[in-house]
Amino acid sequence: MFIRCASCPLRRRPAFRQKSDEEVRFIETLKTEHLRLPEGADIILPEQDDAELFTVFSGWVFRYKELSDGRRQILNFALPGDLIGLQASLFEKALHGAVALTDVELCVIPRRKLWQLYEKMPEVAYDVTWLGAQTVALVDENLLSAGRRNAAERIAALVASLYKRMETLGAVRDNSMPFPLTQQHIADALGLSLVHTNKTLAKLKSSGLFSIADGRLTLDNPRAVGRLAQHFEKDIAPRPII
Amino acid sequence: MFIRCASCPLRRRPAFRQKSDEEVRFIETLKTEHLRLPEGADIILPEQDDAELFTVFSGWVFRYKELSDGRRQILNFALPGDLIGLQASLFEKALHGAVALTDVELCVIPRRKLWQLYEKMPEVAYDVTWLGAQTVALVDENLLSAGRRNAAERIAALVASLYKRMETLGAVRDNSMPFPLTQQHIADALGLSLVHTNKTLAKLKSSGLFSIADGRLTLDNPRAVGRLAQHFEKDIAPRPII
DNA sequence: CGATGACTTGAATCCCGTCAACGTCCGTGG
DNA sequence: CCACGGACGTTGACGGGATTCAAGTCATCG
């Protein structure tokens, strides 16, 4: 099953900057495949030397690094519209891994076509850079969390960030959004142990900040979460999508 | 004092990919200023909405984020050849600050010229993206440190990374390199307290891993540092410079 | 020569990690 | 039908790595 960019429902959402027909047609020539992968599938392997470039079409993905004894750090989560594998495409080898957190659909742009894009369609090249810079911004924020926030603040910052992003995508209803993370994912993303994550999570839930059930998170007290997180992100302006 | 790109000593070093005369001439049209700033000067202020794009010509720079109560996290260090301010140029506002760690010289590329670069010289645009991805790689590694390494490992990883980068720039002599960081900088970069940084640093020094004196760091036991850091970076291949 | 910034050092405290056990849900298969 | 195992979540006890508080040394500098 192939989804044509011209009729892509994702890119029409208000979260994204609307592109000209010409640009969309061009992007469609780049896209070779619409890939479906099950939860848990490896998208990019650490050290992989032929990773492609992907746009997340549906589902959640995370990038990670790990140490030889198994300690794992999740670097950031990618949601629909986000680009995955830019580093891996530009460098000889991938310096990180990427895994499907849920069942996912990915638009595949072969790494060998990346240069074409710069030659032929500078607007799109600019957007690629923009999305790369967006990744830096996400990782920056996570580094601030891991380095300088305590456990409760880290969780609040993660929740606030994901909630805002999902809201922008139109995936929030009644203060509630899909939340596929296990506590192990949360721990790995925040640089905490599983046990301590569990206990801190329990405190925040019982304080009425938010609740998690049936794979969904409900934000019960947005202001308290925002205060803890010090994450005063305003509405996210429409952004590029490849 | 203006340094012409055509006669720029930095870009001729083997650390960098050599560019065609045409590209260099073009880059020179982008560069409006050769800026000198003293140690401690702000290069980009958090929230700044008109930050320019800079290439570090000489000296060290760091990017940082901070929380409202003063907790500060250094995101990464930028050395000669590195690009600063890409996010700040692409987005409405800077989401981080940048400060001169030493006296620095910066090549200034006005943010309004960034788009020109994509239209007129795709090779250079590609390099901008490459350098953006390079920043992600650096921050990724720092996030792995802050999230999953203990204090000694973090310091080893920082030392290993900076040493390798300085070596590539040809700034290492007799296993020794300039090292302008204070212990406070190290603490802020690694997500540690000043006191604990001091004590851990003392242990590593007395174990003979490295020594610091007169603003220089000498790597006495590269293998032990590499083992602690699990930072097996091979030689860094020549990279783009704008 | 007082002031300031960087670095040291010791003691008390605590946040968080580790260990260990237990509970629940769910899919599988005997 | 129920035993079994695995994934995920929960809870208590304990210890330690790291923070915080406090004080003091040493250079540099106006």
XYZ file of C-alpha atoms (C1' of nucleotides) in Angstrom:
544
model
C 0.000 0.000 0.000
C 1.457 3.310 -1.098
C 0.167 6.661 0.050
C 0.680 9.461 -2.417
C 2.023 12.649 -0.922
C -0.498 14.635 -2.933
C -3.281 12.932 -1.050
C -1.483 12.589 2.290
C -3.861 13.308 5.158
C -1.031 14.011 7.580
C 0.475 16.928 5.712
C -2.842 18.706 5.463
C -3.139 19.105 9.200
C -2.754 22.608 10.589
C 0.349 21.484 12.465
C 2.264 21.644 9.201
C 3.179 24.330 6.743
C 1.246 23.751 3.548
C 3.523 23.226 0.586
C 3.028 24.099 -3.069
C 1.787 21.423 -5.442
C 5.144 21.488 -7.159
C 6.975 20.781 -3.940
C 4.619 17.993 -2.978
C 4.995 16.392 -6.407
C 8.747 16.582 -6.042
C 8.693 15.060 -2.579
C 6.629 12.237 -4.010
C 9.427 11.414 -6.438
C 11.766 11.071 -3.469
C 9.521 8.743 -1.552
C 10.141 5.183 -2.659
C 8.217 3.274 -0.083
C 5.522 3.417 2.534
C 6.828 1.105 5.215
C 4.789 -0.576 7.921
C 6.606 -1.956 10.930
C 5.327 -3.605 14.095
C 5.954 -2.358 17.593
C 9.499 -3.068 18.684
C 11.000 -3.232 15.188
C 14.454 -1.766 14.662
C 14.350 1.144 12.248
C 17.985 2.123 12.521
C 20.632 -0.049 14.103
C 23.590 1.519 15.885
C 26.583 1.399 13.527
C 24.360 0.766 10.518
C 26.044 2.182 7.412
C 23.127 2.230 4.985
C 20.276 3.666 6.985
C 17.643 5.529 5.012
C 15.845 8.731 5.807
C 12.318 8.401 7.190
C 9.378 10.613 7.880
C 7.147 9.201 10.575
C 3.680 8.902 9.066
C 1.934 7.295 12.007
C 2.941 5.902 15.373
C 5.786 6.720 17.713
C 9.527 6.134 17.307
C 12.421 6.667 19.680
C 16.108 7.232 19.072
C 18.570 5.833 21.618
C 22.204 5.240 22.458
C 23.564 2.589 24.743
C 26.700 1.610 26.621
C 28.308 -1.787 26.300
C 26.917 -3.050 29.612
C 23.359 -2.408 28.489
C 22.648 0.962 30.017
C 20.388 2.686 27.532
C 19.527 6.339 27.039
C 16.556 7.345 24.934
C 17.502 10.548 23.111
C 14.101 11.706 21.920
C 10.721 10.556 20.734
C 9.608 11.132 17.153
C 5.938 11.643 16.369
C 4.126 11.860 13.034
C 5.775 14.412 10.759
C 9.163 14.077 12.405
C 12.249 13.114 10.466
C 14.378 10.135 11.490
C 17.785 9.124 10.216
C 19.181 12.417 9.008
C 22.445 11.907 10.874
C 22.602 8.307 9.780
C 22.104 9.404 6.165
C 24.698 12.159 6.275
C 27.400 10.303 8.176
C 29.084 7.069 7.309
C 27.529 5.206 10.165
C 24.566 5.668 12.434
C 25.697 6.884 15.849
C 22.425 5.887 17.460
C 19.597 3.390 17.096
C 15.929 3.964 16.360
C 13.060 1.673 17.325
C 9.335 1.621 16.661
C 7.618 2.286 19.974
C 4.228 1.408 18.495
C 3.212 -0.058 15.193
C 4.393 2.569 12.752
C 4.122 3.674 9.165
C 7.149 5.392 7.677
C 7.721 7.264 4.437
C 11.093 6.181 3.100
C 13.469 8.557 1.358
C 16.582 6.712 0.193
C 19.777 8.266 1.431
C 21.166 8.420 -2.094
C 18.380 10.817 -3.069
C 19.207 13.275 -0.340
C 21.651 15.222 -2.457
C 19.153 15.504 -5.336
C 16.904 17.284 -2.972
C 19.498 19.970 -2.358
C 20.188 20.437 -6.050
C 16.654 20.526 -7.266
C 14.423 21.849 -4.558
C 16.110 24.269 -2.146
C 12.845 24.917 -0.324
C 12.713 21.288 0.683
C 16.407 21.256 1.558
C 15.768 24.174 3.855
C 13.011 22.189 5.521
C 15.334 19.246 6.056
C 17.731 21.539 7.872
C 14.845 22.961 9.848
C 13.789 19.517 10.971
C 17.376 18.698 11.898
C 17.491 21.810 14.045
C 14.203 20.731 15.587
C 15.842 17.505 16.718
C 18.633 19.484 18.351
C 16.025 21.499 20.222
C 14.354 18.346 21.531
C 17.601 16.743 22.621
C 18.757 20.001 24.196
C 15.652 20.012 26.334
C 16.148 16.388 27.333
C 19.746 17.096 28.259
C 18.576 19.919 30.482
C 16.245 17.429 32.150
C 18.791 14.679 32.648
C 21.461 17.099 33.828
C 19.621 19.568 35.993
C 16.076 18.524 36.853
C 15.112 16.179 39.682
C 12.990 13.115 39.072
C 9.586 14.782 39.460
C 10.581 17.708 37.279
C 11.911 15.397 34.589
C 8.674 13.492 34.391
C 6.664 16.696 34.334
C 8.844 18.082 31.541
C 8.437 14.918 29.502
C 4.693 14.861 29.947
C 4.368 18.548 29.151
C 6.445 18.245 26.019
C 4.692 15.186 24.638
C 1.292 16.591 25.478
C 1.989 19.841 23.682
C 3.279 18.037 20.617
C 0.326 15.680 20.502
C -2.045 18.575 20.983
C -0.502 20.323 17.999
C -1.064 17.189 15.967
C -4.704 17.205 16.955
C -4.353 13.999 18.928
C -5.666 15.329 22.239
C -9.300 14.919 23.209
C -10.742 15.795 26.614
C -7.267 16.484 27.997
C -6.310 12.958 27.078
C -3.832 11.561 24.572
C -2.450 8.173 23.517
C 0.511 7.261 25.688
C 2.349 4.130 24.569
C 5.404 4.484 26.840
C 6.169 1.857 29.446
C 7.802 2.975 32.680
C 11.018 1.484 31.365
C 10.867 3.869 28.393
C 10.256 6.801 30.699
C 13.175 5.771 32.880
C 15.479 5.385 29.879
C 14.415 8.730 28.466
C 14.965 10.602 31.718
C 18.110 8.926 32.994
C 16.348 7.391 36.003
C 16.090 3.869 37.350
C 12.912 1.936 36.734
C 12.065 1.704 40.407
C 12.535 5.359 41.115
C 10.535 6.264 38.031
C 7.688 4.127 39.301
C 7.680 5.765 42.724
C 7.934 9.301 41.432
C 5.236 8.631 38.871
C 2.988 7.348 41.655
C 3.503 10.556 43.638
C 2.665 12.788 40.710
C -0.425 10.777 39.873
C -1.676 10.808 43.453
C -1.052 14.553 43.583
C -3.542 14.842 40.785
C -1.166 16.142 38.114
C -2.090 13.544 35.548
C -3.276 9.965 35.247
C -2.367 7.078 32.995
C -4.717 4.253 32.083
C -5.391 2.002 29.123
C -2.517 3.392 27.124
C -3.727 6.957 27.504
C -2.528 9.890 29.563
C -4.929 12.467 30.930
C -3.561 15.826 31.962
C -5.576 16.680 35.044
C -3.634 19.705 36.214
C -1.818 21.354 33.304
C -0.741 24.376 35.321
C 0.899 22.321 38.046
C 2.689 20.214 35.447
C 3.850 23.320 33.621
C 5.103 24.847 36.827
C 7.061 21.752 37.816
C 8.485 21.360 34.331
C 9.253 25.040 33.811
C 8.267 24.273 30.303
C 6.421 27.350 29.169
C 6.189 26.412 25.537
C 3.614 28.435 23.740
C 1.599 27.015 20.923
C 3.823 25.366 18.395
C 3.825 27.229 15.092
C 3.188 25.273 11.892
C 6.339 23.495 10.865
C 7.712 21.907 7.717
C 7.042 18.331 6.763
C 8.904 16.393 4.112
C 40.163 43.407 10.642
C 38.533 41.169 8.089
C 39.849 37.764 7.129
C 39.034 36.733 3.603
C 37.747 33.207 3.262
C 40.015 32.687 0.265
C 43.010 33.177 2.509
C 41.549 31.629 5.647
C 44.161 29.540 7.436
C 41.541 27.551 9.352
C 39.787 26.063 6.363
C 43.022 24.805 4.862
C 43.646 22.455 7.753
C 43.311 18.750 7.068
C 40.430 18.581 9.541
C 38.216 20.161 6.890
C 36.991 19.193 3.465
C 38.622 21.471 0.936
C 36.108 23.450 -1.051
C 36.239 24.711 -4.618
C 37.317 28.286 -5.285
C 33.809 29.075 -6.444
C 32.313 27.872 -3.177
C 34.822 29.767 -1.108
C 34.162 32.945 -3.066
C 30.468 32.485 -2.489
C 30.890 31.896 1.219
C 32.892 35.090 1.335
C 29.893 37.009 0.027
C 27.863 35.652 2.911
C 30.321 36.650 5.564
C 29.716 40.211 6.615
C 31.927 40.500 9.599
C 34.847 39.016 11.469
C 33.864 39.482 15.082
C 36.180 39.471 18.070
C 34.718 38.967 21.503
C 36.332 38.670 24.916
C 36.001 35.712 27.224
C 32.594 35.633 28.869
C 30.797 37.622 26.175
C 27.269 36.596 25.260
C 27.054 35.441 21.665
C 23.437 34.386 21.706
C 21.007 35.270 24.461
C 18.190 32.912 25.387
C 14.990 34.192 23.757
C 16.944 36.406 21.369
C 14.931 36.868 18.182
C 17.583 38.222 15.836
C 20.587 36.006 16.468
C 22.976 35.558 13.555
C 24.745 32.485 12.325
C 28.387 32.115 13.316
C 31.327 29.958 12.426
C 33.841 29.756 15.233
C 37.143 30.931 13.794
C 39.221 30.737 16.956
C 38.569 30.077 20.627
C 35.922 28.033 22.410
C 32.196 28.648 22.739
C 29.528 26.840 24.726
C 25.792 26.589 24.250
C 23.613 26.320 27.375
C 20.087 26.282 28.740
C 19.032 27.247 32.219
C 16.118 26.951 34.625
C 14.577 29.934 36.336
C 16.306 29.250 39.649
C 19.742 29.421 38.051
C 20.490 25.759 37.416
C 22.470 25.728 34.198
C 23.166 22.947 31.734
C 25.898 23.306 29.139
C 24.692 21.587 25.983
C 27.922 21.335 24.034
C 31.214 23.037 23.340
C 31.950 24.517 19.925
C 35.510 24.612 18.644
C 36.990 26.273 15.557
C 35.073 25.305 12.440
C 31.857 24.620 14.323
C 28.640 26.394 13.513
C 26.694 28.285 16.182
C 23.220 29.730 15.984
C 21.614 27.563 13.334
C 18.544 26.904 15.483
C 18.392 30.509 16.522
C 18.515 31.563 12.851
C 15.876 29.114 11.703
C 13.417 29.584 14.553
C 11.748 32.725 15.739
C 13.610 32.790 18.987
C 16.780 31.259 20.349
C 15.946 28.361 22.653
C 19.389 28.417 24.229
C 22.231 30.799 24.997
C 25.791 30.810 23.731
C 28.807 32.291 25.514
C 32.451 32.801 24.619
C 34.449 30.485 26.863
C 37.716 32.118 25.768
C 38.462 35.155 23.700
C 36.970 34.221 20.352
C 36.868 35.235 16.733
C 33.678 34.522 14.857
C 32.744 34.692 11.185
C 29.296 36.240 10.983
C 26.693 35.115 8.460
C 23.541 37.217 8.781
C 20.429 35.127 9.300
C 18.710 36.873 6.409
C 21.323 35.462 4.023
C 20.688 31.900 5.042
C 18.006 31.330 2.461
C 20.231 32.716 -0.338
C 22.623 30.008 0.462
C 20.023 27.333 -0.224
C 18.966 28.930 -3.491
C 22.365 29.600 -4.898
C 24.781 27.074 -3.568
C 23.281 23.700 -2.675
C 26.691 22.266 -1.829
C 27.023 24.784 0.964
C 23.439 24.233 2.067
C 24.196 20.542 2.350
C 27.164 21.398 4.554
C 24.990 23.533 6.806
C 22.704 20.555 7.336
C 25.718 18.356 7.946
C 26.976 20.688 10.628
C 23.527 20.779 12.182
C 23.517 17.002 12.331
C 26.975 17.147 13.878
C 25.548 19.233 16.725
C 22.857 16.609 17.294
C 25.565 13.968 17.532
C 27.449 15.967 20.149
C 24.372 16.646 22.245
C 23.274 13.007 21.924
C 26.559 11.927 23.403
C 26.263 14.438 26.225
C 22.760 13.238 26.974
C 24.046 9.691 27.198
C 26.597 10.953 29.719
C 24.190 12.929 31.851
C 21.583 10.185 31.791
C 23.541 6.979 32.101
C 27.196 7.494 33.041
C 28.490 7.976 36.583
C 30.635 10.959 37.496
C 34.004 9.425 36.607
C 32.714 8.114 33.302
C 31.209 11.458 32.422
C 34.470 13.264 32.985
C 36.377 10.653 31.004
C 33.912 10.927 28.132
C 34.193 14.706 28.101
C 37.970 14.616 28.146
C 38.109 11.945 25.453
C 35.745 13.846 23.190
C 37.435 17.206 23.531
C 40.872 15.657 23.147
C 39.905 13.888 19.949
C 38.385 17.011 18.482
C 41.375 19.135 19.382
C 43.716 16.520 17.984
C 41.841 16.599 14.693
C 42.287 20.373 14.635
C 46.018 19.911 15.098
C 45.941 21.537 18.523
C 47.521 18.665 20.444
C 51.237 18.587 21.142
C 52.988 16.048 23.367
C 49.636 14.613 24.472
C 48.694 18.048 25.702
C 46.031 20.534 24.616
C 44.655 23.926 25.670
C 41.945 23.431 28.279
C 40.076 26.606 29.187
C 37.251 25.008 31.196
C 36.822 25.770 34.871
C 35.484 23.044 37.120
C 32.198 24.917 37.145
C 31.986 24.537 33.372
C 32.729 20.846 33.643
C 30.064 20.454 36.317
C 27.498 22.329 34.237
C 28.313 20.312 31.146
C 28.031 16.975 32.920
C 25.064 17.616 35.184
C 27.135 17.330 38.358
C 27.643 19.583 41.358
C 30.822 21.599 41.585
C 31.982 19.810 44.717
C 31.496 16.346 43.353
C 33.167 17.327 40.110
C 36.169 18.514 42.051
C 36.469 15.304 44.030
C 35.978 13.018 41.063
C 38.442 15.030 39.029
C 40.979 14.660 41.825
C 40.567 10.894 41.799
C 41.050 10.605 38.071
C 44.086 12.836 38.149
C 45.696 10.919 40.996
C 44.988 7.673 39.143
C 47.199 9.023 36.409
C 44.545 9.292 33.709
C 45.287 12.899 32.873
C 46.550 16.089 34.440
C 45.510 19.710 34.195
C 47.841 22.645 34.740
C 48.287 26.169 33.400
C 45.181 25.974 31.270
C 46.342 22.807 29.542
C 45.253 19.209 29.802
C 47.699 16.359 29.329
C 46.344 12.951 28.512
C 48.630 10.609 30.441
C 46.702 7.379 29.967
C 44.584 7.517 26.816
C 43.621 3.863 26.976
C 42.301 4.059 30.526
C 40.331 7.192 29.662
C 38.913 5.539 26.565
C 37.920 2.478 28.549
C 36.157 4.494 31.230
C 34.432 6.664 28.658
C 33.501 3.813 26.325
C 34.166 6.387 23.708
C 35.802 4.474 20.922
C 35.703 7.223 18.362
C 38.049 6.570 15.518
C 39.839 9.328 13.748
C 37.427 12.024 12.742
C 37.060 12.239 8.954
C 37.439 15.636 7.278
C 34.254 17.590 7.697
C 32.639 20.591 6.047
C 33.305 24.140 7.110
C 31.274 27.177 6.097
C 45.852 44.610 51.043
C 41.166 43.702 50.830
C 38.416 41.568 47.222
C 37.343 38.275 43.975
C 37.375 33.908 41.500
C 38.948 29.249 41.200
C 40.000 25.278 43.565
C 39.964 22.010 47.952
C 38.371 19.468 51.654
C 35.341 17.479 55.335
C 30.828 16.426 57.244
C 25.969 15.752 57.046
C 22.189 14.721 54.309
C 19.299 12.906 50.753
C 17.836 11.668 46.370
C 18.126 8.013 43.767
C 19.930 3.258 42.555
C 20.086 -1.539 43.662
C 18.195 -5.719 45.469
C 14.395 -8.413 46.294
C 9.812 -9.770 46.367
C 5.223 -9.689 44.979
C 0.958 -8.661 42.102
C -1.522 -8.409 37.760
C -2.597 -9.219 33.231
C -2.390 -11.946 29.206
C -1.194 -15.277 25.782
C 0.211 -20.094 25.208
C -0.182 -24.818 25.404
C -0.594 -29.211 27.893
C -9.441 -25.596 32.428
C -5.488 -24.409 34.620
C -0.463 -24.302 34.898
C 3.165 -21.678 33.187
C 5.973 -17.924 31.743
C 6.781 -13.340 30.387
C 5.923 -8.372 30.345
C 4.747 -4.720 33.130
C 3.821 -2.472 37.344
C 4.267 -1.932 42.588
C 6.392 -1.765 47.115
C 9.851 -2.017 51.016
C 14.565 -2.155 52.727
C 19.123 -0.748 52.245
C 23.164 1.434 50.603
C 25.749 4.672 48.106
C 26.771 8.193 44.811
C 25.898 12.751 44.598
C 24.235 17.274 46.615
C 24.459 20.681 50.036
C 26.582 23.296 53.648
C 30.584 25.158 55.440
C 35.280 26.573 55.681
C 39.587 27.360 54.100
C 43.690 27.806 50.668
C 45.790 29.967 46.900
C 46.576 32.941 43.137
C 45.431 37.336 40.773
C 44.227 42.134 40.651
C 42.714 46.977 41.223
